[in-house]
Coordinates of C-alpha atoms and ligand atoms in Angstrom, one line a residue:
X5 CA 23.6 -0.3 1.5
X6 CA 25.4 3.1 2.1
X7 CA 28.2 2.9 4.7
X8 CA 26.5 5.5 6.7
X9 CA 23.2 3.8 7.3
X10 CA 24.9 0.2 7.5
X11 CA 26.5 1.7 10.4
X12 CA 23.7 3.4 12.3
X13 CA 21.9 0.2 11.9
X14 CA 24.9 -2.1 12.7
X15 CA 24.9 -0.3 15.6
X16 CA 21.2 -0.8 16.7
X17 CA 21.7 -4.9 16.2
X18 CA 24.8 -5.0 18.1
X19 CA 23.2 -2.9 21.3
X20 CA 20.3 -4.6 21.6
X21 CA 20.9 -8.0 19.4
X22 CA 17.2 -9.8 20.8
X23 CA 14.9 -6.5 19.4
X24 CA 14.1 -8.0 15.6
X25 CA 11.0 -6.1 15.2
X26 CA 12.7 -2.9 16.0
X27 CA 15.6 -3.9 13.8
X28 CA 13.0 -4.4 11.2
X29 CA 11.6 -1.0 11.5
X30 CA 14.1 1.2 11.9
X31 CA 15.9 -1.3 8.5
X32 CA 12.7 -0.3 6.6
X33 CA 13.1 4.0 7.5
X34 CA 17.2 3.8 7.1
X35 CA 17.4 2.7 4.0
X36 CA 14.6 4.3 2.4
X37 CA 16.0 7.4 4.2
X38 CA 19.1 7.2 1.9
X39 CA 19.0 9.4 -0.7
X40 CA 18.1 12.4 1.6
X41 CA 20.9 11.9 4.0
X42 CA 22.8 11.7 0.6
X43 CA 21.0 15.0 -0.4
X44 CA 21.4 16.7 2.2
X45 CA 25.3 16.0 4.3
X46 CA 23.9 18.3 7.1
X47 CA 22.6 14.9 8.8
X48 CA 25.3 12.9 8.8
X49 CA 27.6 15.7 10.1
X50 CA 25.2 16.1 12.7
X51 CA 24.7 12.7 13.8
X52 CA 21.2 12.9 13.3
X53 CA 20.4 9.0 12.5
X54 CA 22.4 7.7 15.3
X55 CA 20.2 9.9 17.5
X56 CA 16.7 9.7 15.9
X57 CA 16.8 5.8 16.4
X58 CA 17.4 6.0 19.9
X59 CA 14.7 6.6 22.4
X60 CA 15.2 10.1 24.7
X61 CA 13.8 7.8 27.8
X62 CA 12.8 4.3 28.7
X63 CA 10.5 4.2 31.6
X64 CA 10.4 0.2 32.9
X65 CA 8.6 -0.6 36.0
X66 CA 7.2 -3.2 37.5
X67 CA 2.7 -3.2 37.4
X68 CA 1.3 -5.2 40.4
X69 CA -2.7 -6.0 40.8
X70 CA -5.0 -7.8 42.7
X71 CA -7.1 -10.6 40.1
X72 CA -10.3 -12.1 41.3
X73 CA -8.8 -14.6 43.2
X74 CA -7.8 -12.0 45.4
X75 CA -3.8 -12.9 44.5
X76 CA -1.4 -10.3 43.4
X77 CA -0.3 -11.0 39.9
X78 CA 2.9 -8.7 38.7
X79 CA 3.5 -7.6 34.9
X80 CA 5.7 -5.5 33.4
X81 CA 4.6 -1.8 32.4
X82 CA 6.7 0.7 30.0
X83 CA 6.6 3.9 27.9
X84 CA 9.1 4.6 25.6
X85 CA 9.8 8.4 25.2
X86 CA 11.6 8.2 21.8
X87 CA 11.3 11.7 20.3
X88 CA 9.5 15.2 21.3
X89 CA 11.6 17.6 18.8
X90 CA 8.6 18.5 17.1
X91 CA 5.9 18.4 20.0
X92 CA 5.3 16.4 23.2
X93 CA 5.6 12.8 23.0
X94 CA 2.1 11.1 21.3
X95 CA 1.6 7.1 20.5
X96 CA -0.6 4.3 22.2
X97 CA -0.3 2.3 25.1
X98 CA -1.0 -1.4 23.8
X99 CA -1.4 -4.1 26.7
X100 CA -0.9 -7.5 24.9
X101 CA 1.1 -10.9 26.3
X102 CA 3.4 -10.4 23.5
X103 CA 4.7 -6.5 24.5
X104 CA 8.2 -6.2 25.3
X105 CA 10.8 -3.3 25.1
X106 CA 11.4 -4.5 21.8
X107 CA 7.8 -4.5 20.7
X108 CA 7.4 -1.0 22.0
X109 CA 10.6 0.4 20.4
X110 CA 9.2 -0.3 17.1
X111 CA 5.9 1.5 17.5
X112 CA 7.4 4.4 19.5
X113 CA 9.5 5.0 16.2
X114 CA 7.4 4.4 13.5
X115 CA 5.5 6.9 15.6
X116 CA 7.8 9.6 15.4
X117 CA 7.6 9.9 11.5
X118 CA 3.5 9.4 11.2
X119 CA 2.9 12.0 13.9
X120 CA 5.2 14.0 11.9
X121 CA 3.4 13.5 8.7
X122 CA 0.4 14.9 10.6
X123 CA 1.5 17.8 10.4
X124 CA 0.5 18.4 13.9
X125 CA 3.1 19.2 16.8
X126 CA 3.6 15.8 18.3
X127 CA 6.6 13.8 19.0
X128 CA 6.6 9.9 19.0
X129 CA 6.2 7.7 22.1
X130 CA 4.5 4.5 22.9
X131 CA 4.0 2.4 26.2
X132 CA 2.2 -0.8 27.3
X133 CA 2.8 -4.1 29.5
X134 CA 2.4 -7.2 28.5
X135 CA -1.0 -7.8 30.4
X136 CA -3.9 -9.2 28.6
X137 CA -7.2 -8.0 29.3
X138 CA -8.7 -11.3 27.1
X139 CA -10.9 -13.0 29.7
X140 CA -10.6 -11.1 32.5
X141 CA -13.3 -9.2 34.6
X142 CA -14.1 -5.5 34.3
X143 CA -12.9 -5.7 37.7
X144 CA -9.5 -7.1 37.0
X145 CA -9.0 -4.3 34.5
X146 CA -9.4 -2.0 36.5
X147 CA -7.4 -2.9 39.2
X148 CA -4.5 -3.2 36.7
X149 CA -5.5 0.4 35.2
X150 CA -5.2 1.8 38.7
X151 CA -2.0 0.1 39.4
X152 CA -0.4 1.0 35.9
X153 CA -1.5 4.5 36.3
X154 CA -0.1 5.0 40.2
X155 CA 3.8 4.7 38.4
X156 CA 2.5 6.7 34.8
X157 CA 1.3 9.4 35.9
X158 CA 4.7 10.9 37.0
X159 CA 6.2 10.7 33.8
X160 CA 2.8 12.1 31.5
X161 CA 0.6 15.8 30.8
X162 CA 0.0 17.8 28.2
X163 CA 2.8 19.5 27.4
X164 CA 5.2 16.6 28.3
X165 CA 3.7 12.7 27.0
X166 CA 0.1 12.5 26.1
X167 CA -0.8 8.2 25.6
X168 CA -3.7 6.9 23.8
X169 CA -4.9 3.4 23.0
X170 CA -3.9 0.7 21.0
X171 CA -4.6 -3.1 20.9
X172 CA -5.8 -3.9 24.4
X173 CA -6.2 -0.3 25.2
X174 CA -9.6 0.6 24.1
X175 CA -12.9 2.8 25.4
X176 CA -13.3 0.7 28.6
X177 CA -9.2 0.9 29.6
X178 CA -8.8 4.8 28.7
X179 CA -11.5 5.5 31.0
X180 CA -10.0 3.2 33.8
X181 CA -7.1 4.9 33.4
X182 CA -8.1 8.7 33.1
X183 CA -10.5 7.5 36.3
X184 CA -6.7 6.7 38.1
X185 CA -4.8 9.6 36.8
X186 CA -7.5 12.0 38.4
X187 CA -7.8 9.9 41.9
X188 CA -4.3 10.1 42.5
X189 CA -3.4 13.5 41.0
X190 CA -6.7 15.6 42.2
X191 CA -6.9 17.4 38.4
X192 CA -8.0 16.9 35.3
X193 CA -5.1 17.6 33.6
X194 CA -6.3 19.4 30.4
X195 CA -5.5 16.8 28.0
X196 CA -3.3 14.5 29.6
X197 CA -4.9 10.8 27.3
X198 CA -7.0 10.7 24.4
X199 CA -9.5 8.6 23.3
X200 CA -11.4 9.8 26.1
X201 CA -14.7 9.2 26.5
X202 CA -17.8 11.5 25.2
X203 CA -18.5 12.7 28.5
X204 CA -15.4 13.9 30.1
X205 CA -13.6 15.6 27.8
X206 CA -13.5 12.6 24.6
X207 CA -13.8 14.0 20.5
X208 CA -16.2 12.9 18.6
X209 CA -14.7 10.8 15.6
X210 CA -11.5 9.8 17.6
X211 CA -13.0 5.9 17.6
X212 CA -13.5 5.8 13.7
X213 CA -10.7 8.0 13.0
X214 CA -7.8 5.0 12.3
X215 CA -10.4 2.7 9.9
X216 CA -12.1 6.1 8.6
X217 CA -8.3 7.4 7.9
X218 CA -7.0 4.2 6.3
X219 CA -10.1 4.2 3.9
X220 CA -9.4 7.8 3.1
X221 CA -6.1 7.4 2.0
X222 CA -6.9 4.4 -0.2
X223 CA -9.1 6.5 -1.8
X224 CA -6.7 8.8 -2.4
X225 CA -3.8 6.6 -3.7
X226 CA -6.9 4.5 -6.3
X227 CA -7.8 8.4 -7.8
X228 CA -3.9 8.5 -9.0
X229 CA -5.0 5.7 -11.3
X230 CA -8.3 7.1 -12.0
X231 CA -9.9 4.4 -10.0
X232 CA -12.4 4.8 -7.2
X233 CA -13.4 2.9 -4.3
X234 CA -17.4 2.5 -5.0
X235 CA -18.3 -1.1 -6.5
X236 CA -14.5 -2.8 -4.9
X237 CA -14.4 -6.0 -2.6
X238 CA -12.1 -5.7 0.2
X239 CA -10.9 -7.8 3.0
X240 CA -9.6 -6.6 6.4
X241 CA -8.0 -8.1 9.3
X242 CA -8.7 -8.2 12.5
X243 CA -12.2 -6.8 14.3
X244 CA -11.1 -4.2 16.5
X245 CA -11.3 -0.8 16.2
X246 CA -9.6 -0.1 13.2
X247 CA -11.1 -2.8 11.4
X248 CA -14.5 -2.3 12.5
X249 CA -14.3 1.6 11.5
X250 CA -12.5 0.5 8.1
X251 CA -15.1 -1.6 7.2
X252 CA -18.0 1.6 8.2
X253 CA -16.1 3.7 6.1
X254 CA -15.8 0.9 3.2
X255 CA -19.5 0.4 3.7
X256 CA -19.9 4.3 3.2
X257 CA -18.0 4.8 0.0
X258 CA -20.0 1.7 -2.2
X259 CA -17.3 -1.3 -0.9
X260 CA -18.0 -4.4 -0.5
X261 CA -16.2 -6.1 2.8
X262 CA -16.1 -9.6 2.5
X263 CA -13.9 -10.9 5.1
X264 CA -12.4 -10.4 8.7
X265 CA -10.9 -12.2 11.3
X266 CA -9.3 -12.2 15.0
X267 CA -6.2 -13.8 16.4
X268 CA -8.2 -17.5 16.7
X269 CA -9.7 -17.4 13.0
X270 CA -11.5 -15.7 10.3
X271 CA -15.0 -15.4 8.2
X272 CA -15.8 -15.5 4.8
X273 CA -19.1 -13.8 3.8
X274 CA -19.4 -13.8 -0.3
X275 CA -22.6 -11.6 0.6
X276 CA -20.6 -9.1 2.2
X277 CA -20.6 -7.6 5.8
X278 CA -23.6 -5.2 5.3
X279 CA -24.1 -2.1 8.1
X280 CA -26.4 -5.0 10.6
X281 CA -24.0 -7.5 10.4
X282 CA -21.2 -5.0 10.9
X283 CA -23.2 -4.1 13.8
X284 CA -23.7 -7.5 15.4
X285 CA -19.9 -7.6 15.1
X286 CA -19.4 -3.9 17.3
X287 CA -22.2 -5.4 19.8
X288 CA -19.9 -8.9 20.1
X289 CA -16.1 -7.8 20.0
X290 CA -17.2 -4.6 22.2
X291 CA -19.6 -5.7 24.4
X292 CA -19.9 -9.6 25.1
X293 CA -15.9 -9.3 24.0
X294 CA -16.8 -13.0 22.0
X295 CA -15.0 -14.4 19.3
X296 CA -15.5 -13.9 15.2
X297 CA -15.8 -17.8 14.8
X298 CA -19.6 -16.7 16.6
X299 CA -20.2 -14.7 13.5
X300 CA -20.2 -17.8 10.9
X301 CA -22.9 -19.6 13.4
X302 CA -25.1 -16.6 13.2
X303 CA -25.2 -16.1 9.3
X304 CA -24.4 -19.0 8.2
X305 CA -20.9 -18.7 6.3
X306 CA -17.0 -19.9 6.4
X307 CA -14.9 -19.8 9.4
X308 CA -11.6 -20.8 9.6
X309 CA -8.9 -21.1 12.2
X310 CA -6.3 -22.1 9.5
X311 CA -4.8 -19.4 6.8
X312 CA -6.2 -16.0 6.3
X313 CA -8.1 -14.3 4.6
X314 CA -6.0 -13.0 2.3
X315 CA -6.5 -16.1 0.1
X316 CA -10.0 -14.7 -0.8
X317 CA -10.2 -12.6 -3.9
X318 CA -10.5 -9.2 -2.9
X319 CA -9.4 -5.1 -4.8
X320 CA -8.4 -4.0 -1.1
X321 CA -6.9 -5.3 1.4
X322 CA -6.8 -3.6 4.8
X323 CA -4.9 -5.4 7.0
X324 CA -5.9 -4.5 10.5
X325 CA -4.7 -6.2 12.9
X326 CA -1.1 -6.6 14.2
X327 CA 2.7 -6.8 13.0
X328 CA 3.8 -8.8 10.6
X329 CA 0.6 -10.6 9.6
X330 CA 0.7 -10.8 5.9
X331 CA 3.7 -13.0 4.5
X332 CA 5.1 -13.3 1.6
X333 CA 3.0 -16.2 0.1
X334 CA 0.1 -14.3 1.4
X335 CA 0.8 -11.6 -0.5
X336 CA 1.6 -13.6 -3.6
X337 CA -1.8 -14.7 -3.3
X338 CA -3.0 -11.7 -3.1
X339 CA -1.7 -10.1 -6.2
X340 CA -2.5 -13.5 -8.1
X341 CA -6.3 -12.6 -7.2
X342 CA -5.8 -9.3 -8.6
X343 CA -5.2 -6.9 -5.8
X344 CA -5.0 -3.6 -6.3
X345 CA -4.4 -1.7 -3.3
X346 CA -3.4 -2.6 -0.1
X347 CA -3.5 0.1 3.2
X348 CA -2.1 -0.8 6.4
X349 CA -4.6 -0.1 9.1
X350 CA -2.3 -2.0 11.5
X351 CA 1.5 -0.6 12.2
X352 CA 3.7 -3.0 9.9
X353 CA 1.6 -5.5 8.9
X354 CA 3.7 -6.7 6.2
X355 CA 6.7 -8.6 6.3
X356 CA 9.4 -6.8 3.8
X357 CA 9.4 -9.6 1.4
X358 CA 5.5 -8.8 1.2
X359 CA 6.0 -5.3 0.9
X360 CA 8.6 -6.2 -2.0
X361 CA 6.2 -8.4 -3.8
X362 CA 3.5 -5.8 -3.5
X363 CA 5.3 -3.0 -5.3
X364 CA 6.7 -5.2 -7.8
X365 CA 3.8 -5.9 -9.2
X366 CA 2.6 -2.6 -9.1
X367 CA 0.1 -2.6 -6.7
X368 CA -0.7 0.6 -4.5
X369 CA 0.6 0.6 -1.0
X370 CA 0.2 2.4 1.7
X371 CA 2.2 1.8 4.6
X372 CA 0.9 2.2 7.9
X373 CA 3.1 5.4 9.1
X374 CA 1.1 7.1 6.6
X375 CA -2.7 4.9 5.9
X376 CA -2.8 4.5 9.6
X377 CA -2.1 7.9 11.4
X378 CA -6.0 9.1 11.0
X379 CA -5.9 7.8 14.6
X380 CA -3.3 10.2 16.1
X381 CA -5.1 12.7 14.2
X382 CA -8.1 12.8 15.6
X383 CA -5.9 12.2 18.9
X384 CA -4.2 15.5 18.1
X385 CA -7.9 17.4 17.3
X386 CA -8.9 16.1 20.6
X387 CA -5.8 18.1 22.3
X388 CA -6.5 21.0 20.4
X389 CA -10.2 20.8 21.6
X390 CA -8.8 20.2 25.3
X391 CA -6.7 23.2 25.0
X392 CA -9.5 25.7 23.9
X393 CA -12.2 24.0 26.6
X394 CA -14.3 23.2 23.6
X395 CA -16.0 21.0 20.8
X396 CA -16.3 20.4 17.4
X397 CA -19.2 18.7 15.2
X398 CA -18.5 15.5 14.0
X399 CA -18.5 16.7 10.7
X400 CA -16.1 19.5 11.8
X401 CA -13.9 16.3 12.6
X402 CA -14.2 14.3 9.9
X403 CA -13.9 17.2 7.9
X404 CA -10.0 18.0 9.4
X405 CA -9.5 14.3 9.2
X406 CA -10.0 13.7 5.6
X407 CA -8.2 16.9 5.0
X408 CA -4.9 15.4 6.7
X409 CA -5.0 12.2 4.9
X410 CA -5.4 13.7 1.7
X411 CA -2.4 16.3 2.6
X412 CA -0.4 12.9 4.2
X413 CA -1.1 11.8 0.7
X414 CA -0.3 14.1 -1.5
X415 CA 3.2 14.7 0.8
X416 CA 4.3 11.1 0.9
X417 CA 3.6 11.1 -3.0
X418 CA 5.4 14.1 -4.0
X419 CA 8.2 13.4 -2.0
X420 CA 8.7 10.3 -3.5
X421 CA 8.6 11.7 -7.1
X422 CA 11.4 14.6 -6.2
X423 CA 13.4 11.1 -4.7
X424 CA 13.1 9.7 -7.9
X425 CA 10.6 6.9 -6.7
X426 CA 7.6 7.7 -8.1
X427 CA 4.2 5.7 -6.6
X428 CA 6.8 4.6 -3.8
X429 CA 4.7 5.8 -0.8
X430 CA 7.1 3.7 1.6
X431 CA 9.9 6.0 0.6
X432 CA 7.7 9.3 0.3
X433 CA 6.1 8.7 3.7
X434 CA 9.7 8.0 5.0
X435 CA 11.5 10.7 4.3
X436 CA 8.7 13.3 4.2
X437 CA 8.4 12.4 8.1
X438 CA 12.0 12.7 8.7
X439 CA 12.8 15.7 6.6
X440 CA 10.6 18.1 9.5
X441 CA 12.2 15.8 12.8
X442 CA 15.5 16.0 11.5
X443 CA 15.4 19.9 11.1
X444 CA 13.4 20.5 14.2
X445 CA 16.6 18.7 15.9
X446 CA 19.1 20.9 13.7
X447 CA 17.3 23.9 15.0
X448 CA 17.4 22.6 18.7
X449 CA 21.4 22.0 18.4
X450 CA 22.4 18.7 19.8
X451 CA 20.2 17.6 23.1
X452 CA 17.3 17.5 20.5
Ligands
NDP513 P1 -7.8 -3.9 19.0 O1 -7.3 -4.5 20.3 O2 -9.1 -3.1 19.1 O3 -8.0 -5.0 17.9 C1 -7.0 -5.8 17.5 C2 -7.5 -6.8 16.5 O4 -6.4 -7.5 16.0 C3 -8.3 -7.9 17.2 O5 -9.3 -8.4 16.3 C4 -7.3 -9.0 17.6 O6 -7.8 -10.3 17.7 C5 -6.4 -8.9 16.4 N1 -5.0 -9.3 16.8 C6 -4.3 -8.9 17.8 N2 -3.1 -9.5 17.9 C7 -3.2 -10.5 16.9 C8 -2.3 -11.5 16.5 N3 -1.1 -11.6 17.2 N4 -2.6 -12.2 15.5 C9 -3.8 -12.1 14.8 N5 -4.7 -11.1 15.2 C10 -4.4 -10.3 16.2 O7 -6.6 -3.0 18.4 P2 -6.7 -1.9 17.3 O8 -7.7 -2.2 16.3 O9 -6.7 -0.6 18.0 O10 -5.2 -2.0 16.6 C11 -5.0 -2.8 15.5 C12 -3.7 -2.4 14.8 O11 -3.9 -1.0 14.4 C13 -2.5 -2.5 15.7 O12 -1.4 -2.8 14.8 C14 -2.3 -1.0 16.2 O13 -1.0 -0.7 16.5 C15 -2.8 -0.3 14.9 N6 -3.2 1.1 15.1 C16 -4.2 1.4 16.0 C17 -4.6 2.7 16.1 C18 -5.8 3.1 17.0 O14 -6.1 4.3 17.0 N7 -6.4 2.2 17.8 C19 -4.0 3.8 15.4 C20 -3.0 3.4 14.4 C21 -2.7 2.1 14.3 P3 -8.1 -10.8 19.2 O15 -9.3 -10.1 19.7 O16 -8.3 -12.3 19.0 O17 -6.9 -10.5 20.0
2IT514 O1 -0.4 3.6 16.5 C1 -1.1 4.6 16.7 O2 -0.9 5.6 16.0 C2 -2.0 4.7 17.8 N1 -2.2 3.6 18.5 C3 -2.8 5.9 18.2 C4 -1.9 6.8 19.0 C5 -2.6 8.0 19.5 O3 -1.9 8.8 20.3 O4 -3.7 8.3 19.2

């Protein structure tokens, strides 16, 4: 590793020795990051790594609600402001048992370089608590919403931090929580969350646009090898919202989607997931919020709590779900059944060893920074709607959407080929996010 890098991430370990999963991150952008900091001295004089991989602010404070006992339960809430050189701060709020500074210091910069590849004005941020809405009322939700929102609000607006959701933060939280920020504030704010709802003030395509994004760029990575999607088996992960809208999309273009799963398990249907079934699935993870093992009693096919379903022989994989999911022996298995492309609907979803095994063999993959930033998109159409106190179709939106994903594309594959990776999108999407950030915080001199 180059001395500069070893020491901007030497640094990170020894500061905060217990945050792996940031470590792993920011591991994964430094040293793909190399040969432009070589290129190009400029960032080393200027310090620009030592300040890119640490946040501007960390807001910590303490969430306390009333549950249905009528006791007052306390979690812990947090937004991590990590860069606004190039707009206000953008990223999800995820409420999950497992969040923790740590956690959220690993989205909020992976953030910073997919909002940049956007090529919309939006910095990177991220926030959450470590709440799980699994099994709790409506009620309990919203109680928590209101409470998480009476610190938040402070520190959020348009032109300052503008969250969104993520896992745990869906349709039913946003609108608790845009329901809060106008109670206690007495405005509307402009845009001040999106993934709002239809009627006050949501855009259309902002639930499909992570899955409908991730597809897209597939797409574009098989044409490089003449390939397209129609007639391809794929298995994705997870049966959220980025899976569920993956799987529409893959449904759209001629795939065939043969598995998916949740945190307790995962289904196997040879048949395929056609558009009822997919469906049935919406109506049960969004509605009745029931598990996918429910699926394999209704049509009759494989469930299992054990493995994944990357053993099944699939052309795509989308894996859709959460960090670090697919391991190395998963991804061995994966290329052994002939994979060839995977797109990370999920942010890091991949170990490194899996991402290593991946490229090796030659398959195409598209890491999430760049497969997965349809969402913050469509987030960033929505605050341009917002702004102009209007609407567009939702083929105007899908129109725009497909149109960044093919230009994310195209970026993170020519900037890999003038690096001298060629078909490395890891190192294309890297860089090309950085190389905008970093001279944005040239520009600003040094409190950028
Ligand atoms: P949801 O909460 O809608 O769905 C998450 C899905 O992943 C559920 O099926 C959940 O299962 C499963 N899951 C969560 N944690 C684990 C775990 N530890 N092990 C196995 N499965 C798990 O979230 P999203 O679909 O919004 O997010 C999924 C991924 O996509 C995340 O990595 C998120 O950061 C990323 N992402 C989301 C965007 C968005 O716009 N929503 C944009 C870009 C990326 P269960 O229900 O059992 O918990
Ligand atoms: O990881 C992500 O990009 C998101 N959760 C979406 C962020 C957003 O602001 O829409």
């Amino acid at each position: 590793m180059d001395k500069y890098i070893e020491h901007v991430y030497n640094a990170l370990v020894e500061k905060d020795p217990e945050q792996k999963v940031f470590h792993q991150a920011a591991l994964e952008v430094l040293e793909s990051l190399e040969p432009a900091t070589k290129k190009y001295p400029k960032y080393q004089e200027k310090s620009i790594l030592e300040r890119i991989t640490v946040p501007e602010r960390i807001i910590k404070f303490r969430v306390p609600w009333v549950n249905k006992e009528g006791k007052i339960e306390v979690n812990r809430g947090y937004r991590i402001q990590f860069n606004s050189a190039i707009g206000p701060y953008k990223g999800g709020l995820r409420f999950h048992p497992t969040v923790n500074e740590g956690v959220l210091k690993f989205l909020g910069f992976e953030q910073i370089f997919k909002n940049s590849l956007t090529g919309l004005p939006m910095g990177g941020g991220k926030g959450g608590s470590d709440f799980d809405p699994k099994g709790k009322t409506d009620e309990e939700v919203r109680n928590f919403c209101y409470s998480f929102m009476s610190e938040l609000y402070r520190h959020i607006g348009q032109f300052t931090d503008v969250p969104a959701g993520d896992i745990g933060v869906g349709g039913r939280e946003i609108g608790y929580l845009y329901g809060a920020y106008r109670n206690i504030t007495n405005h509307h704010g402009t845009c001040v969350l999106t993934g709002k709802g239809l009627p006050y003030g949501g855009s259309l395509i902002r639930p499909e646009a992570t899955g409908y994004g991730c597809v897209y760029f597939v797409q574009e990575m098989l044409k490089t090898k003449n390939e397209e999607m129609k007639g391809k088996v794929a298995c994705i992960s997870g049966s959220g919202n980025v899976a569920q809208f993956a799987a529409e999309k893959c449904l759209d273009l001629g795939v065939k989607v043969v598995a998916m799963s949740d945190s307790s398990g995962w289904i196997h249907d040879p048949d395929g997931i056609d558009r009822d079934k997919l469906a049935w699935i919406m109506e049960l993870k969004n509605v009745r919020r029931g598990r996918i093992r429910e699926y394999a009693d209704e049509y009759d096919v494989e469930y299992s709590s054990k493995g994944s379903p990357w053993s099944v022989k699939c052309d795509i994989a989308l894996p859709s779900a959460t960090q670090n999911e697919v391991d190395a022996k998963e991804a061995q298995a994966l290329v052994d059944n002939g994979v060839m492309a995977v797109g990370e609907g999920a942010n890091m979803p991949c170990v490194p060893q899996a991402v290593e095994i991946f490229q090796k063999a030659g398959v195409l993959f598209g890491p999430g920074k760049a497969a997965n930033a349809g969402g913050v998109s469509v987030s960033g159409l929505e605050m341009a709607q917002n702004s102009q106190r209007f609407f567009w179709t939702r083929e105007e939106v899908d129109k725009r959407l497909h149109g960044i994903m093919v230009n994310i594309h195209e970026n993170a594959y020519k900037t890999a080929e003038v690096f001298g990776k060629k078909g490395d999108y890891v190192l294309g999407a890297n860089i090309a996010g950085f190389l905008k950030v970093a001279e944005a915080m040239l520009a600003m001199g040094f409190y950028a």
